[in-house]
Tab-separated table of C-alpha atoms in Angstrom:
chain	number	residue	atom	x	y	z
A	1	MET	CA	72.275	52.558	-122.517
A	2	THR	CA	69.253	50.312	-122.567
A	3	SER	CA	68.185	48.470	-125.698
A	4	THR	CA	65.015	50.674	-126.066
A	5	THR	CA	67.196	53.598	-125.891
A	6	SER	CA	69.563	52.259	-128.509
A	7	GLN	CA	66.586	51.216	-130.695
A	8	ASP	CA	65.217	54.694	-130.449
A	9	ALA	CA	68.612	56.161	-131.441
A	10	LEU	CA	68.688	53.873	-134.524
A	11	ALA	CA	65.123	54.802	-135.339
A	12	ARG	CA	65.834	58.521	-135.298
A	13	LEU	CA	68.820	58.139	-137.472
A	14	ALA	CA	66.945	55.949	-139.783
A	15	ALA	CA	64.220	58.585	-140.013
A	16	VAL	CA	66.750	61.194	-140.931
A	17	ILE	CA	68.230	58.996	-143.600
A	18	GLU	CA	64.730	58.323	-144.902
A	19	SER	CA	64.177	62.143	-145.043
A	20	ARG	CA	67.164	62.417	-147.242
A	21	LYS	CA	65.835	60.275	-150.039
A	22	ALA	CA	65.168	62.175	-153.177
A	23	VAL	CA	61.336	61.253	-152.994
A	24	ASN	CA	61.335	63.103	-149.658
A	25	GLY	CA	63.109	66.175	-151.033
A	26	GLY	CA	66.675	65.177	-150.187
A	27	ASP	CA	69.197	67.289	-152.107
A	28	PRO	CA	72.531	65.778	-153.005
A	29	ASN	CA	74.102	69.115	-153.180
A	30	ALA	CA	73.217	69.900	-149.468
A	31	SER	CA	73.333	66.378	-147.765
A	32	TYR	CA	76.018	63.622	-147.724
A	33	VAL	CA	73.373	61.030	-147.162
A	34	ALA	CA	71.310	62.379	-150.073
A	35	ARG	CA	74.564	62.331	-152.141
A	36	LEU	CA	75.230	58.627	-151.448
A	37	LEU	CA	71.585	57.742	-152.201
A	38	HIS	CA	71.647	59.692	-155.497
A	39	LYS	CA	74.852	57.780	-156.522
A	40	GLY	CA	72.769	54.517	-155.949
A	41	PRO	CA	74.166	51.161	-154.646
A	42	ASP	CA	77.727	51.642	-156.173
A	43	GLY	CA	78.197	54.759	-154.141
A	44	PHE	CA	76.983	53.525	-150.626
A	45	LEU	CA	78.223	49.883	-151.117
A	46	LYS	CA	81.716	51.220	-151.923
A	47	LYS	CA	81.460	53.178	-148.637
A	48	ILE	CA	80.400	49.983	-146.720
A	49	GLY	CA	83.487	48.126	-148.045
A	50	GLU	CA	85.761	51.032	-147.066
A	51	GLU	CA	84.261	51.097	-143.668
A	52	ALA	CA	84.282	47.537	-143.078
A	53	THR	CA	88.011	47.549	-143.911
A	54	GLU	CA	88.668	50.403	-141.512
A	55	VAL	CA	86.995	48.391	-138.654
A	56	VAL	CA	89.484	45.542	-139.494
A	57	MET	CA	92.316	47.854	-139.432
A	58	ALA	CA	91.386	49.482	-136.197
A	59	ALA	CA	91.015	45.981	-134.646
A	60	LYS	CA	94.308	45.020	-135.745
A	61	ASP	CA	95.857	48.281	-134.471
A	62	ALA	CA	94.228	47.544	-131.123
A	63	ASP	CA	95.763	44.226	-131.024
A	64	HIS	CA	99.162	45.825	-131.171
A	65	GLY	CA	98.620	48.510	-128.608
A	66	GLY	CA	96.490	51.088	-130.525
A	67	ASP	CA	93.534	52.859	-129.238
A	68	LYS	CA	90.462	50.431	-128.847
A	69	THR	CA	88.172	53.297	-129.001
A	70	LYS	CA	88.823	53.745	-132.694
A	71	ILE	CA	87.057	50.303	-133.331
A	72	VAL	CA	83.859	51.989	-131.885
A	73	TYR	CA	84.362	54.960	-134.227
A	74	GLU	CA	84.825	52.859	-137.155
A	75	VAL	CA	81.966	50.481	-136.416
A	76	ALA	CA	79.771	53.622	-136.045
A	77	ASP	CA	80.782	54.583	-139.612
A	78	LEU	CA	80.066	51.043	-140.747
A	79	TRP	CA	76.714	50.966	-139.235
A	80	PHE	CA	75.786	54.371	-140.433
A	81	HIS	CA	76.519	53.547	-144.132
A	82	SER	CA	74.839	50.151	-143.742
A	83	MET	CA	71.741	52.001	-142.505
A	84	ILE	CA	71.925	53.982	-145.844
A	85	ALA	CA	71.846	50.654	-147.702
A	86	LEU	CA	68.960	49.452	-145.508
A	87	ALA	CA	66.880	52.727	-146.449
A	88	HIS	CA	67.694	52.259	-150.127
A	89	TYR	CA	66.216	48.744	-150.125
A	90	GLY	CA	63.208	49.654	-147.875
A	91	LEU	CA	64.471	48.169	-144.793
A	92	THR	CA	65.032	49.466	-141.297
A	93	PRO	CA	67.255	48.855	-138.223
A	94	ALA	CA	64.279	47.294	-136.656
A	95	ASP	CA	64.350	44.587	-139.306
A	96	VAL	CA	67.955	43.847	-138.421
A	97	ILE	CA	67.066	43.854	-134.714
A	98	GLU	CA	64.179	41.389	-135.407
A	99	GLU	CA	66.456	39.123	-137.234
A	100	LEU	CA	69.097	39.244	-134.284
A	101	GLN	CA	66.315	38.572	-131.859
A	102	ARG	CA	65.208	35.574	-134.008
A	103	ARG	CA	68.694	34.176	-133.834
A	104	GLU	CA	69.078	34.570	-130.132
A	105	GLY	CA	69.767	31.403	-128.362
A	106	THR	CA	70.475	29.693	-131.561
A	107	SER	CA	73.893	28.049	-132.123
A	108	GLY	CA	75.758	29.744	-134.966
A	109	ILE	CA	77.006	26.296	-136.048
A	110	GLU	CA	73.366	24.942	-136.125
A	111	GLU	CA	72.070	28.152	-137.842
A	112	LYS	CA	74.680	27.713	-140.696
A	113	ALA	CA	73.939	24.042	-141.005
A	114	LEU	CA	70.172	24.754	-141.321
A	115	ARG	CA	70.780	27.404	-143.936
A	116	LYS	CA	73.076	24.923	-146.025
A	117	ALA	CA	70.416	22.296	-145.674
A	118	ILE	CA	67.659	24.534	-146.770
A	119	ALA	CA	69.863	25.709	-149.762
A	120	ARG	CA	70.501	22.062	-150.750
A	121	GLU	CA	66.788	21.300	-150.660
A	122	GLU	CA	65.838	24.279	-152.749
A	123	GLY	CA	68.543	23.318	-155.243
A	124	GLN	CA	67.024	19.815	-155.677
A	125	THR	CA	63.480	20.939	-156.340
């Protein structure tokens, strides 16, 4: 799958999630996404935590002979619930992709050091 196709798939899913917001007529009695959005951050953030734990468990199982494809299944759940959080806060998958592209070619060690330096600087002003 090309990155454009991946971005299109994420954009389509984001549009569905957006359509489930209460302001767009989303019905918590008829839609899982609308129900999570209706519960607010406590509802969808709890799900993100659960799904992140399931990713870790699936990976640990794969390390011991388990089915590696379960990692994909669990990451899909994690991404899905993370997309609900993005929508709640007025953000999109494109925002995340843009940030990943910004980081491309940057050493993770350098990036972390820069963030720490900026935080120190902001704390001193």
